[in-house]
PDB file of C-alpha atoms and ligand atoms in Angstrom:
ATOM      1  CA  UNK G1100      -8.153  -6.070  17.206  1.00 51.00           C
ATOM      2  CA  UNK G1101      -6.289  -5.683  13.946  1.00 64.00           C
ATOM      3  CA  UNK G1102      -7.110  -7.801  11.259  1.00 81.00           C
ATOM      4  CA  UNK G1103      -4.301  -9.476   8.890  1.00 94.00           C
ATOM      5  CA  UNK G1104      -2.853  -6.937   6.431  1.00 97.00           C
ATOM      6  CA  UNK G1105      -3.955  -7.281   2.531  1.00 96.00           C
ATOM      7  CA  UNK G1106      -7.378  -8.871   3.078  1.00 97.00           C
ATOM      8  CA  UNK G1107      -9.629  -6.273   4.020  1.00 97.00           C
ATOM      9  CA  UNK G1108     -11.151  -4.897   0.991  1.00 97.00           C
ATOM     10  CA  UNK G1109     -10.253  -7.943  -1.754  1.00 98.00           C
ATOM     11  CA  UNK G1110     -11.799 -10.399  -3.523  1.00 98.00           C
ATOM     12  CA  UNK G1111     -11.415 -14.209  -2.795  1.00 98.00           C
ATOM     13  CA  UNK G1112     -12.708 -17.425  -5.046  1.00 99.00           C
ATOM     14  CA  UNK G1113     -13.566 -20.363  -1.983  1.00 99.00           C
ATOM     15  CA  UNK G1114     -14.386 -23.432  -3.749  1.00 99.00           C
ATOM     16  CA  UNK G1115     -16.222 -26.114  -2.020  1.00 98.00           C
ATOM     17  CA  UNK G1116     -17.662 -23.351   0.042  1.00 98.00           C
ATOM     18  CA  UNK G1117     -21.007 -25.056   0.979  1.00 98.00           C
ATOM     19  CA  UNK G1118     -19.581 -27.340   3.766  1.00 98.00           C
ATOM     20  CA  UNK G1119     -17.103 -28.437   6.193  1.00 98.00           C
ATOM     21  CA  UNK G1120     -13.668 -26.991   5.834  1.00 98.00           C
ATOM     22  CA  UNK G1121     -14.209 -24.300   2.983  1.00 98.00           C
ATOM     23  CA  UNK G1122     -17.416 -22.921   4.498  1.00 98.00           C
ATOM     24  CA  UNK G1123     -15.591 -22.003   7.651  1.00 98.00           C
ATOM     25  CA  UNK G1124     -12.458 -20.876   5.622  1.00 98.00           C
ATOM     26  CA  UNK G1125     -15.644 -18.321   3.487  1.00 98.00           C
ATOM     27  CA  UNK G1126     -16.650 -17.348   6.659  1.00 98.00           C
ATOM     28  CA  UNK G1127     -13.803 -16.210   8.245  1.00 98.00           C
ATOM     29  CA  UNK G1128     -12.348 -14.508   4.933  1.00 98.00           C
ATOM     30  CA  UNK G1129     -15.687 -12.086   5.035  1.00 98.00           C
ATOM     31  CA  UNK G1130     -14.886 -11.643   8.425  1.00 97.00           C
ATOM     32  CA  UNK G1131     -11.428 -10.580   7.360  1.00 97.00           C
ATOM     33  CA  UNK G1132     -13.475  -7.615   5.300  1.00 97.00           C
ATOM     34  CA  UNK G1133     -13.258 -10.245   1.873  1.00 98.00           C
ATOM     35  CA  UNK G1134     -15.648 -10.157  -0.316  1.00 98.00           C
ATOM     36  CA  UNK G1135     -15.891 -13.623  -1.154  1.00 98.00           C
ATOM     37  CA  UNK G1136     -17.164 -15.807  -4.643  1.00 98.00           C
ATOM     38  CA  UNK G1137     -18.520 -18.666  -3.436  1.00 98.00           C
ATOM     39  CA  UNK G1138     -18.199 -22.139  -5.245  1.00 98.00           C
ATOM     40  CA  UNK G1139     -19.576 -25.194  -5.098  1.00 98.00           C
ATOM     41  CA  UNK G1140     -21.799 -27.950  -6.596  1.00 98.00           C
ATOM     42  CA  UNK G1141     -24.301 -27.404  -3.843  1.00 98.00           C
ATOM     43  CA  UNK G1142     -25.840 -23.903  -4.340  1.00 98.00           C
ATOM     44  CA  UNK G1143     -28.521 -24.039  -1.556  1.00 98.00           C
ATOM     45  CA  UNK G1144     -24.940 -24.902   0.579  1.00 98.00           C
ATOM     46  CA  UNK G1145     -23.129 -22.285  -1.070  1.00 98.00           C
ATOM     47  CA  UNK G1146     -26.291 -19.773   0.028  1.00 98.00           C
ATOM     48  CA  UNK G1147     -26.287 -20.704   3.175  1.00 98.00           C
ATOM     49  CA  UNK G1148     -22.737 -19.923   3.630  1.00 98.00           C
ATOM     50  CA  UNK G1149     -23.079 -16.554   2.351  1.00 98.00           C
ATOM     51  CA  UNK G1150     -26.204 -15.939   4.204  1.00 97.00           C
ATOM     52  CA  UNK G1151     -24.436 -13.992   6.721  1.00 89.00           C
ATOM     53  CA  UNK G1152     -22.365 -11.694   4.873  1.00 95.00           C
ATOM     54  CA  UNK G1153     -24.356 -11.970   1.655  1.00 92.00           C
ATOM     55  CA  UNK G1154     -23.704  -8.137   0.164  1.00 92.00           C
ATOM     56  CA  UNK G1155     -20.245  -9.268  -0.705  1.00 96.00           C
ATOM     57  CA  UNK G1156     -20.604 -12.181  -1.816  1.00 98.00           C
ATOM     58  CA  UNK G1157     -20.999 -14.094  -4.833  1.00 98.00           C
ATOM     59  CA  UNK G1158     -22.366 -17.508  -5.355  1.00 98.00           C
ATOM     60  CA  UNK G1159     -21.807 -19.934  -8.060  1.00 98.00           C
ATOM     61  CA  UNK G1160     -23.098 -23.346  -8.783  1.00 98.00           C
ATOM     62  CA  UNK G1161     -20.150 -25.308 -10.754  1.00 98.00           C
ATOM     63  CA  UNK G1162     -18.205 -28.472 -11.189  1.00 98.00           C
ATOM     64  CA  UNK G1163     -14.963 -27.432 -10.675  1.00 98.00           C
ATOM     65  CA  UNK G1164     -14.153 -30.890 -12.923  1.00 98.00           C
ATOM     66  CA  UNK G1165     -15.148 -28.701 -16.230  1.00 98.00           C
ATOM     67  CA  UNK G1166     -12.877 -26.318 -17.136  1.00 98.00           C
ATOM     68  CA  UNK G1167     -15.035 -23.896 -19.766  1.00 98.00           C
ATOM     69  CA  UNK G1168     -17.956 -23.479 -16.610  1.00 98.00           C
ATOM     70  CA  UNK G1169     -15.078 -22.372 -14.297  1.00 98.00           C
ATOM     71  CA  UNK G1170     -13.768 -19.916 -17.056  1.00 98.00           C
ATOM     72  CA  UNK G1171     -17.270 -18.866 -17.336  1.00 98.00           C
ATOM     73  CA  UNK G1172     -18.031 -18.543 -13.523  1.00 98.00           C
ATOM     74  CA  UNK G1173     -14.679 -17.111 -12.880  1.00 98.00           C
ATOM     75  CA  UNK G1174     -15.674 -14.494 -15.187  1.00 98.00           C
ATOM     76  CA  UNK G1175     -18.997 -14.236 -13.561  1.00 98.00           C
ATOM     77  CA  UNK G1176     -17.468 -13.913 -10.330  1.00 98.00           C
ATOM     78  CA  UNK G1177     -15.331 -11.033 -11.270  1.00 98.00           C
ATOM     79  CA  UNK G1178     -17.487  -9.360 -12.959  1.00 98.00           C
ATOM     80  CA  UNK G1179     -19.936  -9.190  -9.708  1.00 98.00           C
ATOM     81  CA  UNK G1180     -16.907  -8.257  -7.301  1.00 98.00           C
ATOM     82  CA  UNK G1181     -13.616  -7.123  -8.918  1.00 98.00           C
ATOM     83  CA  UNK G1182     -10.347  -9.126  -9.681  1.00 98.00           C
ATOM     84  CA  UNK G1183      -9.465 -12.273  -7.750  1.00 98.00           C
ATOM     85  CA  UNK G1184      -6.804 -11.341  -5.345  1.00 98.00           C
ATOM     86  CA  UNK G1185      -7.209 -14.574  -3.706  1.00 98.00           C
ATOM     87  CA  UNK G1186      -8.157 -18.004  -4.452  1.00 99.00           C
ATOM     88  CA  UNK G1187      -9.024 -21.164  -2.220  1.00 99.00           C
ATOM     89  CA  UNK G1188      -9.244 -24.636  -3.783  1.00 99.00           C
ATOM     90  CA  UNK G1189     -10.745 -26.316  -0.808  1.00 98.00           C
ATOM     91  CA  UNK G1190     -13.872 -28.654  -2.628  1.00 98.00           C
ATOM     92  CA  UNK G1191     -12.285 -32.297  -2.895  1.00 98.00           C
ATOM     93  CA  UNK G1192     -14.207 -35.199  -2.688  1.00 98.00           C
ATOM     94  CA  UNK G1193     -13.476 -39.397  -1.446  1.00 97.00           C
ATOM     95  CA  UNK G1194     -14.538 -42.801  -1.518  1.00 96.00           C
ATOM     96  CA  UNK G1195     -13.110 -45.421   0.996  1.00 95.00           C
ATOM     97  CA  UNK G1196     -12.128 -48.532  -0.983  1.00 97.00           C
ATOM     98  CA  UNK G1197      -8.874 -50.565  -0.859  1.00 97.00           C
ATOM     99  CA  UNK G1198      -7.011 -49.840  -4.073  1.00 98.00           C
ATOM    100  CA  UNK G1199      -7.637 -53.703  -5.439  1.00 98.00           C
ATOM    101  CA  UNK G1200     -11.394 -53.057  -5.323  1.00 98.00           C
ATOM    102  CA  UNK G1201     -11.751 -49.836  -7.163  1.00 98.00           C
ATOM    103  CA  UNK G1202     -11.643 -49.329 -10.747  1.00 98.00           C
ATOM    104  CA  UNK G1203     -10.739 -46.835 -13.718  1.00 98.00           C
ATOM    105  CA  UNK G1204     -14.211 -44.911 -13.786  1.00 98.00           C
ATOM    106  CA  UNK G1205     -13.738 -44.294  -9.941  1.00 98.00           C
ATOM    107  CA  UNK G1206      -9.511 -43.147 -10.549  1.00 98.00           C
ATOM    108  CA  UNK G1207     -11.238 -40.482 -13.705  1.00 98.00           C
ATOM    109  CA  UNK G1208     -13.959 -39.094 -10.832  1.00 98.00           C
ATOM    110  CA  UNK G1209     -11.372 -39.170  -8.308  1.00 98.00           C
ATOM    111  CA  UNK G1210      -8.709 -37.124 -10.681  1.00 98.00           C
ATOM    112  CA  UNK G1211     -11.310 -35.111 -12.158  1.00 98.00           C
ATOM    113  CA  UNK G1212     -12.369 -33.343  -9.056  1.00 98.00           C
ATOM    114  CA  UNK G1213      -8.775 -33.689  -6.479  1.00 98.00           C
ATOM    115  CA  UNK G1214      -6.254 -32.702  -9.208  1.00 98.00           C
ATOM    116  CA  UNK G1215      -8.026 -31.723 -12.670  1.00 98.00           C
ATOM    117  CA  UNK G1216     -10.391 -28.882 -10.389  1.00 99.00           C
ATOM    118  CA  UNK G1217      -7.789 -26.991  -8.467  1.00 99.00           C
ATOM    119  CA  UNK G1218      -5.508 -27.164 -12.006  1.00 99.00           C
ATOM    120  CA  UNK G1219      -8.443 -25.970 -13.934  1.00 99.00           C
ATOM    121  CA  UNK G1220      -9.097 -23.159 -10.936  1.00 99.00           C
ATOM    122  CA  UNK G1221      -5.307 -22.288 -10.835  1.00 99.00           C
ATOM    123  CA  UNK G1222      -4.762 -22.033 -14.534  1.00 98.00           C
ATOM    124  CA  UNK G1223      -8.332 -19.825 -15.068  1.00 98.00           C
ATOM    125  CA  UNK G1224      -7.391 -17.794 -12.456  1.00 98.00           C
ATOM    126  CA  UNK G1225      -3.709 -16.917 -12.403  1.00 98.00           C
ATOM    127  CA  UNK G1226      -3.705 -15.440 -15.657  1.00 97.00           C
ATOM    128  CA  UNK G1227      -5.176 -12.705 -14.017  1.00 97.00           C
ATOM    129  CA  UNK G1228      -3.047 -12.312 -11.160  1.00 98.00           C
ATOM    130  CA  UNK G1229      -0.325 -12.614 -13.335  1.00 97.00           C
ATOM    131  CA  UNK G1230      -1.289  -9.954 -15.467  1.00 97.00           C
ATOM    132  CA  UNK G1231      -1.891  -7.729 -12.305  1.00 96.00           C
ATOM    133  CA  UNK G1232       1.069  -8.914 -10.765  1.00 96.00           C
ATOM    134  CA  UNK G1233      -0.453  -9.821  -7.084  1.00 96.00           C
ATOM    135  CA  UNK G1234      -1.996 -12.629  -6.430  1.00 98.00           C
ATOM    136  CA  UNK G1235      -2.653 -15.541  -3.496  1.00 98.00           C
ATOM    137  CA  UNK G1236      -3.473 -19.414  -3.682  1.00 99.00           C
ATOM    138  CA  UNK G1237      -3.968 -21.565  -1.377  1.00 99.00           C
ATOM    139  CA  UNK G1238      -5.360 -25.091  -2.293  1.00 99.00           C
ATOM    140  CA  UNK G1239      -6.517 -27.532   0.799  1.00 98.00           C
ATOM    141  CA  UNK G1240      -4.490 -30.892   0.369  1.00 98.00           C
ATOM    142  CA  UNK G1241      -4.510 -33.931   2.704  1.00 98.00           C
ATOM    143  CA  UNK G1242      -1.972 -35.798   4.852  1.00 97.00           C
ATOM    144  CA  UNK G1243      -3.014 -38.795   2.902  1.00 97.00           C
ATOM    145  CA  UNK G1244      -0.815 -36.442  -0.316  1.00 97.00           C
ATOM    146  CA  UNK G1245       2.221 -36.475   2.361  1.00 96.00           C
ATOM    147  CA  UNK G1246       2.283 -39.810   3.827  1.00 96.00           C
ATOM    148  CA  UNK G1247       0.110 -42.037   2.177  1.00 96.00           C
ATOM    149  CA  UNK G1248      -3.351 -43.378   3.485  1.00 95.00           C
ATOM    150  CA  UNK G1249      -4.978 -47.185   3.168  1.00 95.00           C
ATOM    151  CA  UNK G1250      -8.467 -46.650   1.627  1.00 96.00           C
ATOM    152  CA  UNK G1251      -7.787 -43.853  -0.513  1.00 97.00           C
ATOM    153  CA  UNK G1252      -4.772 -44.113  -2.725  1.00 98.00           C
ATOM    154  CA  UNK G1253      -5.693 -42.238  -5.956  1.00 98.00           C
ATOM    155  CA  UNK G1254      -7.454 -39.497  -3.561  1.00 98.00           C
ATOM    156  CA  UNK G1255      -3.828 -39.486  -2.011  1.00 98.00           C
ATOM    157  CA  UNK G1256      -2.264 -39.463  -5.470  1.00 98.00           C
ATOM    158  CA  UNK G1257      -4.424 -36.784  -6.497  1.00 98.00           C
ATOM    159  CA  UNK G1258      -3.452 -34.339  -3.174  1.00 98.00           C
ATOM    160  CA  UNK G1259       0.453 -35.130  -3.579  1.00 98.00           C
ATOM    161  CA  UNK G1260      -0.268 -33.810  -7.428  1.00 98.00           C
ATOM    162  CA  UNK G1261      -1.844 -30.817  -5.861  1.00 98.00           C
ATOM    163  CA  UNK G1262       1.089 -30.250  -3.435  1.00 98.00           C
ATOM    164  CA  UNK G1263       3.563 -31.049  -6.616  1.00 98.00           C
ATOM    165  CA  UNK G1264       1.192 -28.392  -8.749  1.00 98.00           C
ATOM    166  CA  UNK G1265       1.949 -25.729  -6.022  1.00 98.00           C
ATOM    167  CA  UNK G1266       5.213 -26.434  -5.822  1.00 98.00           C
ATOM    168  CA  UNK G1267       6.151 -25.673  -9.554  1.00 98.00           C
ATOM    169  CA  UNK G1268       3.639 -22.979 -10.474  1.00 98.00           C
ATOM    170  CA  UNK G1269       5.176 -21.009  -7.502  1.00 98.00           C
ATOM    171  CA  UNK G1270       8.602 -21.416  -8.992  1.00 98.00           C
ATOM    172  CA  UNK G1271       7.441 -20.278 -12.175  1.00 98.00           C
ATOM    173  CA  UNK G1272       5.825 -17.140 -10.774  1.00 98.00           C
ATOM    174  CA  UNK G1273       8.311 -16.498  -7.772  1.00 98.00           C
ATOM    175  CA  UNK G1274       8.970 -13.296  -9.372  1.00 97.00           C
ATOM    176  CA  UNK G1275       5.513 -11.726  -9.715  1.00 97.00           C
ATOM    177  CA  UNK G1276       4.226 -11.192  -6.367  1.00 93.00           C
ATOM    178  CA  UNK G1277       2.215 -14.154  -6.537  1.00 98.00           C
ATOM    179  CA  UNK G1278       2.538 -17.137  -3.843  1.00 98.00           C
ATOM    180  CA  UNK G1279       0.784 -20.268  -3.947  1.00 99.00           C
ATOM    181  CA  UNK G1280       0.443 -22.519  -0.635  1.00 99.00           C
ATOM    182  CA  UNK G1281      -0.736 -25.917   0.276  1.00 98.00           C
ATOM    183  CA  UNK G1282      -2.507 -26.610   3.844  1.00 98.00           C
ATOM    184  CA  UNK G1283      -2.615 -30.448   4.560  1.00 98.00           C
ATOM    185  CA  UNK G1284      -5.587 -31.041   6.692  1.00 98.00           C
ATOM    186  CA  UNK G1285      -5.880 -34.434   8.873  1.00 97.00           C
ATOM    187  CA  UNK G1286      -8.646 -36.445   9.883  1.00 97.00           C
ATOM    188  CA  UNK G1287     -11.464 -33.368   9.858  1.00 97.00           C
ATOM    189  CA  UNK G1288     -14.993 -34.063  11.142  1.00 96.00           C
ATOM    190  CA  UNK G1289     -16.998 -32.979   7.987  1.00 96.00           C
ATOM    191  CA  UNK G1290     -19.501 -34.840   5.626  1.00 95.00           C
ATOM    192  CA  UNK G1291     -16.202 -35.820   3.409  1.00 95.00           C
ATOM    193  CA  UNK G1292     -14.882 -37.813   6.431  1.00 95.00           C
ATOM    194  CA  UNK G1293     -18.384 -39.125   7.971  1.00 94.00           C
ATOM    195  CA  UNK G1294     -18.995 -40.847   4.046  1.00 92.00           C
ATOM    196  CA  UNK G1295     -15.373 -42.019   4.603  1.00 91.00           C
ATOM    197  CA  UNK G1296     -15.663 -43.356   7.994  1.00 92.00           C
ATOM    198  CA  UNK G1297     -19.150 -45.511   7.073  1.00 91.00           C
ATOM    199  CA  UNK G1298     -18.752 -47.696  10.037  1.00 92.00           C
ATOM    200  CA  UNK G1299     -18.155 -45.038  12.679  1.00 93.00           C
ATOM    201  CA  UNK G1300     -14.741 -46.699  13.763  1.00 94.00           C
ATOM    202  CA  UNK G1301     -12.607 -45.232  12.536  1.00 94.00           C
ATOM    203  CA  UNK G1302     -12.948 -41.717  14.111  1.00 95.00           C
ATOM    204  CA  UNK G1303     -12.329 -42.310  17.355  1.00 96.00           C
ATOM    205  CA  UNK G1304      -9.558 -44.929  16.587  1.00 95.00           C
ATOM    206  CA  UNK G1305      -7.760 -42.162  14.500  1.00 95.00           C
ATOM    207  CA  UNK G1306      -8.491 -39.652  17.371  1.00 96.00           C
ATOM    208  CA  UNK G1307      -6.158 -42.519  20.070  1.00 97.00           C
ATOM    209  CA  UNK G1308      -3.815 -41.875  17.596  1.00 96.00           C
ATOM    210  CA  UNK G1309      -3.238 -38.375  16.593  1.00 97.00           C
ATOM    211  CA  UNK G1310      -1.372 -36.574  19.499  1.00 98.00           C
ATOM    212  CA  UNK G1311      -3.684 -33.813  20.771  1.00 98.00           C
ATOM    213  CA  UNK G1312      -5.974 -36.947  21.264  1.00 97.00           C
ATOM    214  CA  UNK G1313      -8.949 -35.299  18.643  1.00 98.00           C
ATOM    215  CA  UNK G1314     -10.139 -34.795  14.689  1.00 98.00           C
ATOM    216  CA  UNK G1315      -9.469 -31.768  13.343  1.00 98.00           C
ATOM    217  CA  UNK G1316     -12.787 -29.493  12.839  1.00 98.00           C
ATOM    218  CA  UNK G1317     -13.224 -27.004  10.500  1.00 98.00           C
ATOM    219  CA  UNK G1318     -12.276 -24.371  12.432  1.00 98.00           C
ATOM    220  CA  UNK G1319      -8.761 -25.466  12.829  1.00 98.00           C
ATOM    221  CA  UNK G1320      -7.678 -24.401   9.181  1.00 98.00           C
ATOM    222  CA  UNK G1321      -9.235 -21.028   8.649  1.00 98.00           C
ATOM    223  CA  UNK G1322      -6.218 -18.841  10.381  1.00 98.00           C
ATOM    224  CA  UNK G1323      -4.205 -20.070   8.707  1.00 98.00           C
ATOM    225  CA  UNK G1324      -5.149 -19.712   5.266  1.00 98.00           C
ATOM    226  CA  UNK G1325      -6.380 -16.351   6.128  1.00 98.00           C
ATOM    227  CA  UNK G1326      -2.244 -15.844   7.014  1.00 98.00           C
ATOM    228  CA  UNK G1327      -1.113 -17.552   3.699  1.00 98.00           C
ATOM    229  CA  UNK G1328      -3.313 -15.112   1.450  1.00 98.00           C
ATOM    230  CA  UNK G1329      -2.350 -12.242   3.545  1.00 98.00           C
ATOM    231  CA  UNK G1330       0.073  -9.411   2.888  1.00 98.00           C
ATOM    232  CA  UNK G1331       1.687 -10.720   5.854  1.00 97.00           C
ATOM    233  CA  UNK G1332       3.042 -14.206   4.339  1.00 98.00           C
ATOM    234  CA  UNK G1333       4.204 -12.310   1.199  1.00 98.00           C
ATOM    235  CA  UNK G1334       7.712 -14.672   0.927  1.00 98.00           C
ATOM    236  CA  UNK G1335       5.933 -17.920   1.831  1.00 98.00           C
ATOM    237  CA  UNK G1336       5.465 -19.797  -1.094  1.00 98.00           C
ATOM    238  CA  UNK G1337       5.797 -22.724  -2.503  1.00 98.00           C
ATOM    239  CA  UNK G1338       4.990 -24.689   0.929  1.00 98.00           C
ATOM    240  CA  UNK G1339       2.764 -27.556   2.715  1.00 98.00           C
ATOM    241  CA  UNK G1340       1.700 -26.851   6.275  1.00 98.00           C
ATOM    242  CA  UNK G1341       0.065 -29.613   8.049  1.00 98.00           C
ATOM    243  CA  UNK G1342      -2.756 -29.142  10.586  1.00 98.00           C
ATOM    244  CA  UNK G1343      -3.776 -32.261  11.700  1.00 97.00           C
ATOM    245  CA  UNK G1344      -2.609 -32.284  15.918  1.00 98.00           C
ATOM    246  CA  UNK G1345       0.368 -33.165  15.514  1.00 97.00           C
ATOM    247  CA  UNK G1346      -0.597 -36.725  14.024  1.00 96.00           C
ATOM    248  CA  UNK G1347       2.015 -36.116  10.841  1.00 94.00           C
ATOM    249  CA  UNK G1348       5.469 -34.227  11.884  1.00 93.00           C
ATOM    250  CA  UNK G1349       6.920 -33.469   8.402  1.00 82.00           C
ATOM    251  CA  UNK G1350      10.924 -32.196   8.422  1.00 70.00           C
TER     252      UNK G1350
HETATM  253  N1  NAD O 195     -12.388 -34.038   6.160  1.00 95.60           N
HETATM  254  C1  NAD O 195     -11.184 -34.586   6.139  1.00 95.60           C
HETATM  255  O1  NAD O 195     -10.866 -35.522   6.919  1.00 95.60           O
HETATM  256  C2  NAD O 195     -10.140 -34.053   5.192  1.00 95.60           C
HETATM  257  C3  NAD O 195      -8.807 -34.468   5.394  1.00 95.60           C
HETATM  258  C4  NAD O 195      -7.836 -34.003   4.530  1.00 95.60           C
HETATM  259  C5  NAD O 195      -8.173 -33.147   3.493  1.00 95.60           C
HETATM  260  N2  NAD O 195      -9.470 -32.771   3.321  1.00 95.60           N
HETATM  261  C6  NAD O 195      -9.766 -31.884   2.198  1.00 95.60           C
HETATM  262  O2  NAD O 195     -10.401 -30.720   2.670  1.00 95.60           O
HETATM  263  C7  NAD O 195     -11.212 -30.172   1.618  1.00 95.60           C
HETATM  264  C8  NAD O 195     -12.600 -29.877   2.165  1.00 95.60           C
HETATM  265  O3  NAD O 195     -13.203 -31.096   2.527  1.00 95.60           O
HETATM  266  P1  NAD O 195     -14.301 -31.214   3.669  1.00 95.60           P
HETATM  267  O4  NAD O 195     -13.820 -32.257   4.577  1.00 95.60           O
HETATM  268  O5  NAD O 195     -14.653 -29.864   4.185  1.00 95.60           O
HETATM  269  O6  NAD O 195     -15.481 -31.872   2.814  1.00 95.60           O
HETATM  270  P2  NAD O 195     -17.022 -31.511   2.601  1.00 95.60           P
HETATM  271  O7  NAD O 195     -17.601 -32.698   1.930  1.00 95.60           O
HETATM  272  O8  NAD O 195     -17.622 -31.019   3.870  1.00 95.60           O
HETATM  273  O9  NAD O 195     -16.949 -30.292   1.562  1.00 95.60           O
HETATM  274  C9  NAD O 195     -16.517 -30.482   0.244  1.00 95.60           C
HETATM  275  C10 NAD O 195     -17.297 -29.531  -0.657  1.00 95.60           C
HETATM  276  O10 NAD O 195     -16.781 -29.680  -1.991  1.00 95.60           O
HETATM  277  C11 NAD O 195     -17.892 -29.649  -2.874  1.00 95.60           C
HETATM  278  N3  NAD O 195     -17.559 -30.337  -4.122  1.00 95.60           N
HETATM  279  C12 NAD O 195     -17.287 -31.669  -4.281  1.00 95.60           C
HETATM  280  N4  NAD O 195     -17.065 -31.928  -5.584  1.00 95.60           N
HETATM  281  C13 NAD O 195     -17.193 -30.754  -6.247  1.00 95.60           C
HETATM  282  C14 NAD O 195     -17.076 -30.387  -7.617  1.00 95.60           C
HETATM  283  N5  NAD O 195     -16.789 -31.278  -8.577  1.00 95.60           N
HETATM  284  N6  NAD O 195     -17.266 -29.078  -7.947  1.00 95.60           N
HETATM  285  C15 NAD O 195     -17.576 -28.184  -7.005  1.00 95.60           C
HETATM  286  N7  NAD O 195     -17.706 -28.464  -5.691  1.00 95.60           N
HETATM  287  C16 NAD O 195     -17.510 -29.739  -5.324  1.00 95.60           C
HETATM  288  C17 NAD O 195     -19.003 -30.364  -2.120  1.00 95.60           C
HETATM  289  O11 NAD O 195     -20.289 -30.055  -2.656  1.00 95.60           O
HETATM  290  C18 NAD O 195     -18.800 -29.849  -0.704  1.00 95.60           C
HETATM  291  O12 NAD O 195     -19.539 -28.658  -0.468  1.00 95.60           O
HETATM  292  C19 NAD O 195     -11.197 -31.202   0.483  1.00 95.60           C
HETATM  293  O13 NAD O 195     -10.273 -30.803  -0.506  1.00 95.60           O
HETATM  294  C20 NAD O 195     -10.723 -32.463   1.171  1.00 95.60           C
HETATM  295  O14 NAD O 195     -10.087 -33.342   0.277  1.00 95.60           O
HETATM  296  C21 NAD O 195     -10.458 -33.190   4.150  1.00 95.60           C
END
């Protein structure tokens, strides 16, 4: 079977690559003939990921929350496997609490890793693109960004500042060649979710509710980024698909 057009032979940043969503997004990018820069606060994650396809890839241990160690692994990564034609922002991190019981050193973690880490990965990286005038991002958002969720309102803040960050920088660079996405995952049965959903309830309740009747699983969201960073999507930009069974329906 043919593979999407434009991936086969490039380079892709994943970040968060050690688990859930982004490992399966890694996966399927090397399967798509990527090689693929792997990173992620949890290198023995990270390795694991790779483990199958582990001549093209890359791994790097980094907070995406510190912008001079992602200049330095960006260069790292690029100097192990080319220019960055592609770039993921999938890591993101929560922490269920109703908005009256958290508190300003939880908002600074919360914005330092959900909004400060793709910025610092989309600024770091896009100079490049820009100055070879191709170039594909696609950062992982959340329903919560679109919609608003109880339990996590400066994680939802933080994802509607990713999908505004999108938004603009693909205005600015409409002209380049270089598109930047947003996929909106729901309710995704990962470690993120199961440290969300402490008491077990709330899984199955959201499951009643979404429409196809089930969480999403990682597997539901690689496709479609694969698509978004492909040649094939090449006047897409600027855009939030959901993926979450039909649970949000946005016009
Ligand atoms: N699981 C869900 O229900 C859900 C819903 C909507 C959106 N999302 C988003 O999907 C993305 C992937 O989440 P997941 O559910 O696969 O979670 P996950 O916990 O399985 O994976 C997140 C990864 O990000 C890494 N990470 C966290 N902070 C980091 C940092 N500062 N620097 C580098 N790496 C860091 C973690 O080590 C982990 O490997 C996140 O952006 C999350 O916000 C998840």
């Amino acid at each position: 079977m043919a593979g999407l057009v434009g991936l086969d032979g490039r380079s892709a940043i994943v970040t968060g690559a050690a688990s859930g969503i982004g490992r399966a997004i890694a996966r399927r990018l090397a399967d798509e003939g990527m090689r693929v820069g792997l990173f992620d606060l949890d290198e023995a994650g990270a390795k694991e990921t790779a483990s199958g396809f582990a001549s093209n890839a890359s791994v790097h241990t980094v907070d995406i929350s510190d912008y001079e160690a992602v200049e330095r692994a960006v260069a790292a990564c690029e100097d192990a496997l080319g220019p960055t034609d592609a770039l993921v922002n999938c890591a993101g991190w929560d922490h269920a609490a109703p908005f009256l019981e958290t508190d300003p050193a939880l908002w600074r973690k919360l914005v330092d890793v959900n909004l400060l880490g793709p910025t610092n990965l989309t600024r770091v990286v896009l100079a490049g693109m820009n100055e070879r005038g191709h170039g594909r991002i696609v950062s992982i958002a959340s329903d919560a960004g679109r919609v608003g969720s109880s339990g996590e309102s400066v994680y939802a803040a933080c994802k509607g500042g990713v999908i505004a960050l999108t938004k603009s920088v693909a205005r600015e660079v409409a002209r380049t060649g270089i598109t930047l996405n947003c996929v909106s995952p729901g309710p995704t049965d990962t470690p993120l979710f199961a440290n969300f959903d402490a008491s077990g309830k709330l899984g199955p309740a959201l499951a009643r509710a979404i429409p196809m009747r089930r969480l999403g699983q990682p597997e539901d969201y690689p496709g479609l980024v694969a698509f978004l960073l492909s040649d094939e999507a090449a006047f897409i930009t600027g855009q939030t698909i959901s993926v979450s069974g039909g649970l949000t329906m946005q016009g």
